[in-house]
Amino acid sequence: MNPVLVEVWRGNAIESEHAGAIAVVDAGGTVAHQVGDIERPIFPRSAVKALQALPLVESGAAERLQLNDDELAIACASHNGEPEHVRTAAGMLAKAGVDAEVLECGVHWPYQDAISRALATRGETPTALNNNCSGKHAGFVCLACGLMGWNDAGLDLRQYVKGYVRPEHPVMQEVTDALQSTTGFDLSRAPRGTDGCSIPTYGIPLRHLAHAFAKFGSGIGLRDGQARAARRLRQAVAASPFMVAGSNRFDTAVMQRLGERVFCKVGAEGVYCAALPERGLGVAIKSSDGNNARAAEVVMAAVIEALVRLDDEERAFMRRYSEVTLKNWNGIEVGSLRASQALRSSLRA
Amino acid sequence: MNPVLVEVWRGNAIESEHAGAIAVVDAGGTVAHQVGDIERPIFPRSAVKALQALPLVESGAAERLQLNDDELAIACASHNGEPEHVRTAAGMLAKAGVDAEVLECGVHWPYQDAISRALATRGETPTALNNNCSGKHAGFVCLACGLMGWNDAGLDLRQYVKGYVRPEHPVMQEVTDALQSTTGFDLSRAPRGTDGCSIPTYGIPLRHLAHAFAKFGSGIGLRDGQARAARRLRQAVAASPFMVAGSNRFDTAVMQRLGERVFCKVGAEGVYCAALPERGLGVAIKSSDGNNARAAEVVMAAVIEALVRLDDEERAFMRRYSEVTLKNWNGIEVGSLRASQALRSSLRA
């Protein structure tokens, strides 16, 4: 079992606790900090969307289709399905000459209650464009546009992209190759599952994931085209952090505040990956129980607080995420989320 | 650390896991089954609402106000805030001569997305009556009605109940006494926190909670008035299981199916308590990480499956809750929730 990383306090006692593991690695592959088991493969889920978006840029497809910062950022996103996200994903598909019918990510109501209710109140129901992965999938379609050789006929692209979520499709092969080359982990022998949006997800150890994000943040250890693509994606997300998540979301708030000094991305089931370019470090976190909002996110905040050079105001800003006050329905303070001493000590070590 | 009770599978690997503890105890206090630490106090939260409702019946207030099955069931409920729940809680307050303004539980949107969206689509916003605890609080107000001596003037009751959520208020004193006498745990020295609805919650070991529910299910070890009150509440919940939770809820579904053979009640932060009257057993469960839907609920299902005499159809019904198929947004089966072997073995022992 992994150690406790986050404590959930109520009154004068710990009510619940979240165990997990974390790897902080440099671009040379040296482990700088670790807690728990960092060698066991874990499904990184959406935390590696930026790595999966590398072929879109490296292939030249993004440039050819003149994808802008918003569009590159949403290609790396798990977004809220807010109107701005829907418009941006739709715009990418339009540039490729197709529409939302080609998307194979499925449909779900936005995860955030208020956004979901707002949609319902407008008398709307969600489409695939509201799916938190619609930008990533629009990016896959744009990549397909490049792979099939720039055939301008929309009809042909519609044929070509059919089944793009399957592991053997040329699009997914490119995406998987990018994941394998950046993490350096043999995906052919890795555990495999199907992600929420139907693409394959591969089990990869935290150490390899953190190493990949150290490379992503520094360019070191990547081939030239990949390094340029990584830089372009990081710039795009830093320029359009709203697109990578949305209202009231950690990734958006942190990157709005810290810009290119942090690239962080949540994944389902309590995963977080990050690049800390100024420090030359990559980070990978897995909450054992799969909790995001009050486990992986709190850990990520504690990591940024400990490892990124922050001024006092920035530190106070991050502290609000690593020591979260919990209030009840009457607004009374009832408890808190706190990064455990074990976690804080390991980050100081 | 407690052992893993529930595994979350994706593809060919365990993606996440939920640790926890569980106590199964008879009315004499003998531990029949246990996993993990059952002596550490945990906050039972809403899992003990039925114990907290005992004074409402034992005091004679429920009879005097002619509370029916729906009303007694919702006094033990964490309900969905559906229209039927709102009407029922409002009806109890009307019988006491007051309205929702006396409720001190706070306001929240229903937890279930579809119910919350339906409310928004109707152009409504929630009131305290939609709060999942509104029935319990309406029960407190009805109890207050009894305690203050049946003064018919609504104005006086409104004065009297003011601050009823505070530990020192006569209403909360009665409620806390019931909790202490049934669990046999000294609450004056217990950890203390404030619950979501602002009443106090006390840290009580799982062993004591399970013992209390063995008494609640059998009447053994309770004073006569309490035993009668427990029986009345169990009958009411079995007759109106929709009121104790609502649409698409485990407690409602299980009690609709198994009637008085199981009384089970969820609490926030991964707590479950149950009485299995036919077996003379009480059950208390705590998921270490606080997860309800895919931890405590799966464990509760496995407990019922193992310990209640079920026919084949009933067993298949419960198995759908102890081995849950997980599908993604395209309806593709991607994984499952499974009660761990450690849990299943301990229940066979």
XYZ file of C-alpha atoms in Angstrom:
698
model
C 0.000 0.000 0.000
C 1.133 3.538 -0.750
C 1.451 6.074 2.085
C -1.144 8.731 2.898
C -0.590 11.894 0.853
C -3.692 13.881 1.799
C -5.610 14.042 5.078
C -9.273 15.029 5.245
C -9.930 16.695 8.593
C -13.299 17.293 10.247
C -13.480 18.954 13.650
C -10.577 17.649 15.709
C -9.996 14.378 13.835
C -8.890 12.931 10.505
C -12.095 11.716 8.878
C -10.698 10.204 5.666
C -7.336 9.895 3.983
C -5.973 9.476 0.485
C -2.961 7.292 -0.203
C -0.894 7.576 -3.339
C 2.436 7.680 -5.081
C 4.443 10.421 -6.739
C 7.548 10.619 -8.899
C 9.585 13.738 -9.665
C 12.224 13.056 -12.304
C 14.662 15.141 -14.359
C 15.150 14.946 -18.124
C 18.121 12.629 -17.642
C 15.831 10.163 -15.879
C 17.167 10.729 -12.365
C 14.513 10.523 -9.640
C 14.593 13.722 -7.583
C 11.703 12.928 -5.217
C 9.492 9.908 -4.760
C 6.778 8.614 -2.502
C 5.187 5.179 -2.761
C 5.461 2.719 -5.629
C 6.641 4.519 -8.771
C 7.456 1.365 -10.767
C 3.985 -0.183 -10.913
C 2.265 0.670 -14.210
C -0.751 2.969 -13.808
C -3.205 4.149 -16.456
C -2.330 7.830 -17.010
C -5.664 8.545 -18.690
C -6.080 12.185 -19.733
C -2.948 13.355 -17.925
C -0.916 12.540 -21.073
C -3.104 14.383 -23.582
C -0.268 16.830 -24.273
C 2.030 13.921 -25.208
C -0.744 12.492 -27.382
C -1.044 15.875 -29.115
C 2.635 15.953 -30.139
C 2.053 14.272 -33.558
C -0.592 16.867 -34.429
C 2.129 19.537 -34.288
C 5.186 17.507 -35.285
C 3.435 16.209 -38.417
C 2.859 19.764 -39.623
C -0.902 19.286 -39.566
C -1.430 21.999 -36.972
C 0.531 24.537 -39.001
C -1.087 23.579 -42.279
C -4.565 23.966 -40.753
C -3.441 27.165 -39.015
C -4.514 25.964 -35.591
C -4.251 28.809 -33.093
C -3.375 28.831 -29.378
C -6.960 28.121 -28.312
C -7.139 25.148 -30.646
C -3.783 23.663 -29.649
C -4.626 24.158 -25.979
C -7.968 22.389 -26.307
C -6.238 19.506 -28.113
C -4.499 18.914 -24.741
C -7.649 19.516 -22.676
C -10.124 17.868 -20.372
C -12.485 20.800 -20.631
C -15.759 21.718 -18.955
C -17.848 21.648 -22.130
C -18.585 25.362 -21.751
C -19.798 27.296 -24.799
C -16.243 28.560 -25.560
C -14.938 24.989 -25.568
C -17.708 23.772 -27.834
C -17.060 26.615 -30.305
C -13.304 25.997 -30.335
C -13.554 22.244 -30.952
C -16.148 22.845 -33.671
C -13.821 25.392 -35.280
C -10.977 22.854 -35.502
C -13.251 20.352 -37.221
C -14.396 23.053 -39.639
C -10.759 23.776 -40.540
C -10.413 20.070 -41.371
C -13.570 20.308 -43.467
C -15.757 18.058 -41.318
C -18.202 18.438 -38.446
C -18.935 16.865 -35.046
C -20.412 13.763 -36.632
C -16.923 12.311 -37.065
C -16.194 12.466 -33.321
C -16.063 9.055 -31.642
C -15.633 10.238 -28.035
C -19.262 9.789 -26.976
C -21.535 12.263 -25.245
C -21.819 13.264 -21.605
C -23.277 16.127 -19.619
C -20.608 18.548 -18.349
C -19.162 17.318 -15.044
C -19.640 20.633 -13.249
C -23.195 20.900 -11.911
C -23.623 24.595 -12.600
C -22.454 24.260 -16.216
C -24.645 21.217 -16.740
C -27.663 23.024 -15.267
C -26.995 26.086 -17.409
C -27.086 23.865 -20.501
C -30.355 22.281 -19.364
C -31.854 25.670 -18.522
C -31.132 26.839 -22.082
C -33.201 23.851 -23.228
C -30.132 22.168 -24.736
C -28.734 18.677 -24.417
C -25.033 17.902 -24.804
C -23.385 16.723 -28.038
C -19.976 15.118 -28.553
C -18.557 18.675 -28.611
C -19.417 19.014 -24.907
C -17.440 15.854 -24.110
C -14.393 16.866 -22.056
C -12.211 15.136 -24.681
C -13.756 16.793 -27.758
C -10.694 18.989 -28.328
C -8.321 16.032 -28.163
C -10.516 14.161 -30.626
C -10.760 17.191 -32.910
C -6.956 17.180 -32.785
C -6.928 13.514 -33.825
C -9.139 14.403 -36.793
C -6.789 17.247 -37.759
C -3.845 14.845 -37.466
C -5.729 12.412 -39.724
C -6.059 15.240 -42.216
C -2.266 15.410 -42.345
C -1.705 11.650 -42.408
C -4.045 11.075 -45.359
C -2.088 13.567 -47.431
C -4.117 16.714 -47.398
C -7.003 15.532 -49.482
C -9.341 18.517 -49.531
C -12.481 16.453 -50.018
C -14.299 16.295 -46.674
C -15.978 13.095 -47.717
C -12.679 11.258 -47.958
C -11.489 12.457 -44.563
C -14.767 11.269 -43.083
C -14.030 7.823 -44.481
C -10.400 7.907 -43.411
C -10.997 8.860 -39.774
C -13.665 6.210 -39.201
C -12.551 4.065 -36.275
C -9.714 6.424 -35.333
C -10.110 5.469 -31.661
C -9.009 1.886 -32.366
C -5.393 1.005 -31.477
C -4.602 -0.172 -35.028
C -5.838 2.983 -36.831
C -2.966 5.038 -38.340
C -3.983 8.039 -36.213
C -3.881 6.064 -32.970
C -0.606 4.426 -34.035
C 0.980 7.873 -34.263
C -0.459 8.848 -30.908
C 0.754 5.635 -29.276
C 4.215 6.009 -30.827
C 4.492 9.471 -29.297
C 3.544 8.059 -25.899
C 6.057 5.253 -26.201
C 8.942 7.402 -27.453
C 8.488 10.063 -24.760
C 7.969 7.680 -21.832
C 10.475 5.110 -23.025
C 8.149 2.354 -21.819
C 7.354 -0.687 -23.960
C 3.620 -0.261 -24.513
C 3.299 -3.547 -26.407
C 3.732 -5.364 -23.088
C 1.930 -2.819 -20.901
C -1.458 -3.336 -19.250
C -4.145 -1.983 -21.565
C -7.604 -0.609 -21.012
C -10.142 1.508 -22.850
C -10.424 5.138 -21.837
C -13.647 7.036 -21.149
C -13.546 8.445 -24.685
C -12.841 4.973 -26.177
C -9.159 5.339 -27.132
C -6.704 2.847 -25.606
C -4.952 3.718 -22.349
C -1.691 1.953 -21.444
C -0.301 1.197 -17.998
C 2.944 3.164 -17.526
C 4.988 3.565 -14.314
C 4.977 6.977 -12.639
C 8.762 7.148 -13.027
C 8.430 6.922 -16.817
C 5.555 9.403 -16.926
C 7.480 11.939 -14.865
C 10.514 11.442 -17.105
C 8.386 12.055 -20.208
C 7.129 15.343 -18.744
C 10.661 16.426 -17.832
C 11.499 15.950 -21.519
C 8.255 17.676 -22.556
C 9.136 20.690 -20.425
C 12.785 20.942 -21.461
C 12.978 19.410 -24.932
C 15.986 17.415 -23.677
C 15.880 13.803 -24.839
C 13.240 14.456 -27.530
C 13.928 14.378 -31.261
C 14.038 17.899 -32.737
C 10.545 17.863 -34.204
C 9.059 16.593 -30.973
C 10.944 19.160 -28.923
C 9.618 21.958 -31.151
C 6.110 20.495 -30.928
C 6.339 20.286 -27.127
C 7.432 23.905 -26.937
C 4.572 25.029 -29.201
C 1.993 23.119 -27.116
C 3.314 24.512 -23.830
C 3.190 28.050 -25.237
C -0.336 27.523 -26.530
C -1.632 26.210 -23.197
C 0.088 29.019 -21.294
C -1.523 31.529 -23.693
C -4.999 29.911 -23.477
C -5.243 28.166 -20.108
C -9.033 28.477 -20.108
C -9.176 26.031 -23.006
C -7.337 23.256 -21.179
C -9.996 23.008 -18.432
C -12.304 25.994 -17.803
C -14.166 27.812 -15.048
C -13.281 26.872 -11.472
C -10.647 24.378 -12.528
C -7.216 23.878 -10.985
C -5.245 23.544 -14.241
C -6.732 26.725 -15.667
C -6.303 28.707 -12.450
C -2.695 27.616 -11.890
C -1.559 28.236 -15.451
C -3.380 31.582 -15.577
C -1.336 32.501 -12.518
C 2.039 30.896 -13.256
C 2.056 30.835 -17.058
C 4.790 28.801 -18.725
C 6.479 28.076 -15.390
C 4.085 25.156 -14.873
C 2.378 22.840 -17.310
C -0.016 20.619 -15.365
C -2.731 18.272 -16.526
C -5.221 16.170 -14.637
C -6.261 12.658 -15.646
C -9.197 10.557 -14.509
C -8.807 8.269 -11.477
C -6.541 10.558 -9.507
C -3.695 11.081 -11.961
C -1.706 14.272 -12.412
C 1.251 14.961 -14.671
C 3.246 18.161 -14.860
C 6.306 19.755 -16.338
C 8.193 22.331 -14.291
C 10.427 23.754 -17.050
C 12.366 26.209 -14.874
C 13.431 23.335 -12.654
C 13.895 20.846 -15.492
C 11.589 18.422 -13.705
C 8.644 16.260 -14.622
C 5.999 15.135 -12.125
C 3.586 12.199 -12.097
C 1.044 11.530 -9.349
C -1.457 8.726 -8.784
C -4.005 8.754 -5.986
C -4.485 5.056 -5.118
C -8.233 5.398 -4.702
C -8.674 7.376 -7.914
C -9.738 10.625 -6.248
C -8.953 13.770 -8.213
C -10.496 16.833 -6.649
C -9.318 16.335 -3.101
C -6.331 14.030 -3.537
C -4.321 14.340 -6.770
C -5.049 18.076 -7.006
C -3.967 18.771 -3.426
C -0.776 16.777 -4.025
C -0.078 18.663 -7.259
C -0.509 21.950 -5.404
C 1.906 20.843 -2.688
C 4.437 19.819 -5.353
C 4.250 23.185 -7.109
C 4.476 24.972 -3.756
C 7.594 23.008 -2.822
C 9.430 22.857 -6.142
C 8.600 25.996 -8.140
C 10.217 29.296 -7.167
C 7.264 31.405 -6.025
C 6.917 34.845 -4.516
C 4.852 35.254 -1.345
C 1.602 35.972 -3.151
C 2.036 33.026 -5.478
C 2.816 30.811 -2.506
C -0.346 31.962 -0.725
C -2.275 31.296 -3.939
C -0.984 27.712 -4.153
C -1.526 27.169 -0.418
C -5.256 27.628 -0.950
C -5.105 24.426 -3.039
C -2.780 22.419 -0.788
C -4.659 23.336 2.407
C -8.285 23.583 1.448
C -10.926 24.806 3.880
C -14.090 22.694 3.795
C -17.407 24.397 4.500
C -20.861 22.891 4.943
C -24.199 23.917 3.404
C -24.503 26.767 5.859
C -21.046 28.065 4.982
C -19.674 26.965 8.361
C -16.025 25.840 8.312
C -16.142 22.132 9.170
C -12.713 20.833 8.173
C -9.859 20.889 5.718
C -7.822 18.992 3.174
C -4.122 18.964 4.023
C -1.044 17.610 2.278
C 0.390 15.052 4.718
C 3.690 15.540 6.521
C 5.020 12.465 4.684
C 4.391 14.207 1.375
C 5.787 17.570 2.473
C 8.913 15.960 3.929
C 9.591 13.957 0.781
C 9.435 17.123 -1.303
C 11.919 18.876 0.982
C 14.335 15.931 0.898
C -3.634 1.237 6.993
C -6.793 -0.766 6.407
C -6.833 -3.517 3.758
C -8.306 -3.109 0.272
C -12.030 -3.879 0.236
C -12.909 -2.882 -3.339
C -10.877 -3.139 -6.532
C -11.505 -0.891 -9.533
C -10.545 -2.787 -12.695
C -9.924 -1.328 -16.147
C -8.946 -3.601 -19.006
C -6.597 -6.224 -17.616
C -5.366 -4.318 -14.569
C -6.464 -2.869 -11.235
C -6.639 0.870 -11.806
C -7.612 2.066 -8.322
C -8.479 0.508 -4.991
C -10.464 1.395 -1.912
C -9.262 0.425 1.554
C -11.540 0.287 4.542
C -12.770 -1.396 7.687
C -15.914 -3.268 8.591
C -17.487 -4.636 11.757
C -20.343 -7.142 11.983
C -21.554 -7.524 15.558
C -24.476 -9.253 17.307
C -26.806 -7.681 19.858
C -24.738 -9.156 22.687
C -21.732 -7.226 21.402
C -19.836 -10.218 19.993
C -17.889 -9.475 16.818
C -18.941 -11.955 14.103
C -16.794 -10.582 11.264
C -14.222 -7.831 11.042
C -11.764 -6.348 8.605
C -9.356 -3.532 9.408
C -9.388 -1.247 12.435
C -12.816 -1.358 14.102
C -11.765 0.392 17.325
C -10.689 3.754 15.889
C -13.512 6.297 16.205
C -14.964 7.372 12.854
C -17.621 10.001 12.134
C -20.755 8.013 11.206
C -22.396 11.061 9.612
C -25.824 10.299 8.136
C -25.516 6.534 8.604
C -26.967 6.925 12.115
C -29.998 9.013 11.204
C -32.290 6.157 12.248
C -30.719 6.159 15.733
C -31.073 9.943 15.833
C -34.771 9.554 14.959
C -35.510 7.259 17.916
C -36.477 10.119 20.309
C -39.019 11.402 17.775
C -40.933 8.143 18.166
C -40.046 7.209 21.750
C -41.130 10.640 23.025
C -44.604 10.132 21.588
C -44.208 13.137 19.283
C -44.541 11.061 16.112
C -47.778 9.496 17.313
C -49.228 12.745 18.596
C -48.528 14.449 15.243
C -49.792 11.340 13.415
C -46.617 10.989 11.363
C -47.114 8.313 8.706
C -44.676 5.818 7.161
C -43.447 8.294 4.541
C -42.760 10.869 7.221
C -40.981 8.507 9.608
C -38.931 7.094 6.724
C -37.831 10.539 5.585
C -36.853 11.382 9.173
C -34.175 8.655 8.694
C -33.287 9.750 5.148
C -30.528 11.190 3.020
C -32.910 11.828 0.179
C -32.494 13.062 -3.378
C -34.549 16.216 -2.923
C -37.091 14.984 -5.461
C -40.563 16.555 -5.475
C -42.008 13.706 -3.338
C -39.317 14.281 -0.719
C -39.904 18.009 -0.654
C -43.655 17.527 -0.214
C -43.208 14.975 2.560
C -40.783 17.088 4.597
C -43.041 20.133 4.138
C -46.011 18.060 5.335
C -44.234 17.159 8.586
C -43.483 20.799 9.298
C -47.106 21.683 8.579
C -48.238 19.082 11.125
C -45.992 20.842 13.661
C -47.558 24.173 12.684
C -44.451 25.715 11.107
C -42.851 25.964 7.681
C -39.430 25.523 6.053
C -38.148 28.777 7.510
C -37.343 26.973 10.769
C -34.997 24.516 9.052
C -31.327 25.064 9.872
C -29.825 22.451 7.520
C -28.811 24.850 4.742
C -29.550 24.617 1.051
C -27.900 22.583 -1.692
C -28.744 21.457 -5.214
C -29.744 17.776 -5.369
C -26.625 15.574 -5.674
C -27.930 13.605 -8.652
C -27.256 15.495 -11.867
C -30.507 14.560 -13.593
C -32.618 15.627 -10.603
C -30.672 18.841 -10.256
C -31.067 19.604 -13.985
C -34.797 18.827 -13.830
C -35.159 21.394 -11.039
C -33.217 23.969 -13.069
C -35.219 23.222 -16.211
C -38.431 23.942 -14.282
C -36.934 27.348 -13.522
C -36.664 26.524 -9.823
C -33.831 26.847 -7.338
C -33.511 24.581 -4.301
C -34.730 25.457 -0.809
C -33.871 23.852 2.532
C -36.576 21.266 1.752
C -34.394 19.908 -1.089
C -31.485 19.417 1.328
C -30.891 15.664 1.663
C -31.309 16.082 5.450
C -34.586 18.039 5.367
C -36.595 15.056 6.611
C -34.272 14.490 9.549
C -34.475 18.171 10.417
C -38.267 18.165 10.051
C -38.164 15.233 12.500
C -36.105 17.331 14.922
C -38.722 20.072 14.708
C -41.499 17.552 15.394
C -39.489 16.233 18.359
C -39.163 19.817 19.591
C -42.928 20.072 19.386
C -43.120 17.198 21.882
C -40.348 18.449 24.135
C -41.840 21.902 24.571
C -45.088 20.411 25.820
C -47.438 20.581 22.872
C -47.875 24.273 22.800
C -50.176 24.815 19.848
C -48.944 28.304 19.048
C -46.660 28.055 16.017
C -44.901 31.217 17.083
C -43.653 29.639 20.282
C -42.363 26.536 18.524
C -40.498 28.792 16.112
C -38.829 30.413 19.110
C -38.175 27.134 20.852
C -36.507 25.365 17.923
C -34.155 28.238 17.140
C -30.608 26.877 17.253
C -31.769 23.246 17.446
C -28.615 22.159 15.575
C -26.407 23.243 18.478
C -25.143 20.458 20.768
C -26.576 22.139 23.876
C -30.142 22.594 22.549
C -32.684 20.275 24.272
C -33.548 18.675 20.906
C -29.927 17.853 20.122
C -29.393 16.650 23.694
C -32.149 14.058 23.178
C -30.668 13.046 19.833
C -27.163 12.727 21.283
C -28.470 10.743 24.269
C -30.062 8.241 21.860
C -26.768 7.893 20.016
C -24.857 7.382 23.231
C -27.277 4.906 24.783
C -27.522 2.751 21.647
C -23.794 2.730 20.827
C -22.627 2.545 24.439
C -19.777 4.913 23.560
C -18.897 7.896 25.743
C -19.590 10.794 23.402
C -18.367 13.391 25.875
C -14.814 12.201 25.180
C -15.285 11.387 21.493
C -13.810 13.330 18.578
C -16.349 15.915 17.464
C -17.049 17.636 14.176
C -19.851 19.532 12.497
C -21.915 17.658 9.940
C -22.910 18.920 6.491
C -26.288 19.995 7.881
C -24.664 21.714 10.895
C -25.559 19.255 13.679
C -22.681 17.746 15.674
C -21.175 14.418 14.555
C -19.249 12.304 17.061
C -16.416 9.870 16.396
C -17.565 6.339 17.297
C -15.746 3.043 16.626
C -17.225 0.735 13.971
C -17.597 -1.989 16.602
C -19.916 0.229 18.652
C -21.875 1.360 15.599
C -22.425 -2.214 14.429
C -23.507 -3.168 17.957
C -26.018 -0.303 17.991
C -27.536 -1.504 14.720
C -27.742 -5.093 15.983
C -29.797 -3.683 18.862
C -31.797 -1.476 16.490
C -32.672 -4.518 14.367
C -33.543 -6.844 17.225
C -34.652 -4.614 20.067
C -32.325 -6.637 22.326
C -30.369 -4.410 24.695
C -32.629 -1.378 24.182
C -35.033 -0.028 26.784
C -38.664 -0.907 25.946
C -39.614 2.469 24.504
C -36.517 2.548 22.318
C -37.102 -1.016 21.120
C -40.672 -0.107 20.118
C -39.442 3.047 18.406
C -36.766 1.090 16.504
C -39.359 -1.402 15.308
C -41.698 1.399 14.189
C -38.908 3.132 12.236
C -37.786 -0.109 10.563
C -41.367 -0.848 9.514
C -41.831 2.673 8.195
C -38.652 2.573 6.106
C -39.509 -0.891 4.753
C -42.968 0.429 3.815
C -41.619 3.634 2.214
C -38.093 2.915 1.003
C -38.318 5.633 -1.647
C -38.403 8.231 1.121
C -35.099 7.156 2.680
C -33.109 7.898 -0.517
C -34.951 8.027 -3.887
C -34.507 7.267 -7.576
C -31.431 5.235 -8.547
C -30.267 4.860 -4.981
C -28.867 1.741 -3.353
C -30.750 2.004 -0.047
C -34.084 2.448 -1.784
C -33.465 -0.337 -4.306
C -32.267 -2.842 -1.708
C -35.070 -2.198 0.760
C -37.671 -2.229 -2.023
C -36.355 -5.685 -2.870
C -35.624 -7.142 0.570
C -38.084 -5.264 2.764
C -37.641 -5.616 6.511
C -34.893 -8.217 6.098
C -32.370 -5.396 5.671
C -32.244 -1.901 7.070
C -29.287 -0.091 5.511
C -28.289 3.536 5.530
C -25.461 5.393 3.856
C -23.481 8.205 5.481
C -21.167 10.755 3.931
C -17.456 9.954 3.604
C -17.856 6.276 2.848
C -19.864 5.132 5.856
C -22.574 2.478 5.836
C -24.573 1.076 8.731
C -27.099 -1.723 8.561
C -29.271 -3.993 10.640
C -29.847 -7.564 9.440
C -32.733 -8.489 11.778
C -33.145 -12.097 10.607
C -29.519 -12.741 11.477
C -29.516 -10.602 14.609
C -26.520 -8.701 13.282
C -25.500 -5.091 12.929
C -23.016 -3.838 10.343
C -20.785 -0.764 10.179
C -18.484 0.082 7.277
C -15.995 2.899 6.684
C -14.176 3.423 3.423
C -10.827 4.963 4.430
C -10.825 7.437 1.563
C -14.429 8.488 2.111
C -15.787 7.055 -1.141
C -19.443 6.060 -1.051
C -20.721 5.110 -4.483
C -17.994 2.688 -5.467
C -16.542 1.675 -2.115
C -18.901 1.616 0.884
C -21.876 0.661 -1.313
C -20.033 -2.232 -2.980
C -18.923 -3.464 0.460
C -22.474 -3.211 1.814
C -23.726 -5.243 -1.150
C -21.099 -7.926 -0.545
C -22.071 -8.053 3.136
C -25.767 -8.504 2.346
C -24.905 -11.120 -0.275
C -22.808 -13.073 2.209
C -24.869 -12.742 5.362
C -28.555 -12.504 4.411
C -30.393 -15.653 3.277
C -31.232 -14.899 -0.351
C -32.818 -16.872 -3.153
C -31.036 -17.062 -6.497
C -32.764 -14.033 -7.983
C -32.094 -11.927 -4.915
C -28.473 -13.033 -4.968
C -28.162 -12.037 -8.636
C -29.780 -8.688 -7.761
C -27.229 -8.001 -5.016
C -24.350 -9.217 -7.220
C -25.048 -6.335 -9.604
C -24.032 -4.030 -6.742
C -21.030 -6.027 -5.498
C -19.620 -6.592 -9.010
C -20.436 -3.479 -10.959
C -19.767 -3.225 -14.685
C -18.233 0.107 -15.679
C -19.072 1.524 -19.105
C -17.654 4.550 -20.874
C -19.441 7.371 -22.699
C -19.980 5.157 -25.727
C -21.531 2.410 -23.586
C -18.462 0.195 -24.057
C -17.645 -2.026 -21.073
C -14.292 -0.756 -19.796
C -13.961 -2.290 -16.341
C -15.615 -3.241 -13.096
C -15.853 -2.685 -9.365
C -15.258 -5.865 -7.390
C -15.395 -6.743 -3.711
C -11.860 -7.914 -2.874
C -11.041 -11.494 -1.965
C -9.924 -10.270 1.463
C -13.412 -8.907 2.064
C -15.236 -11.959 0.709
C -13.039 -14.326 2.750
C -13.608 -12.430 5.956
C -17.366 -12.635 5.460
C -17.193 -16.401 4.962
C -15.049 -16.937 8.036
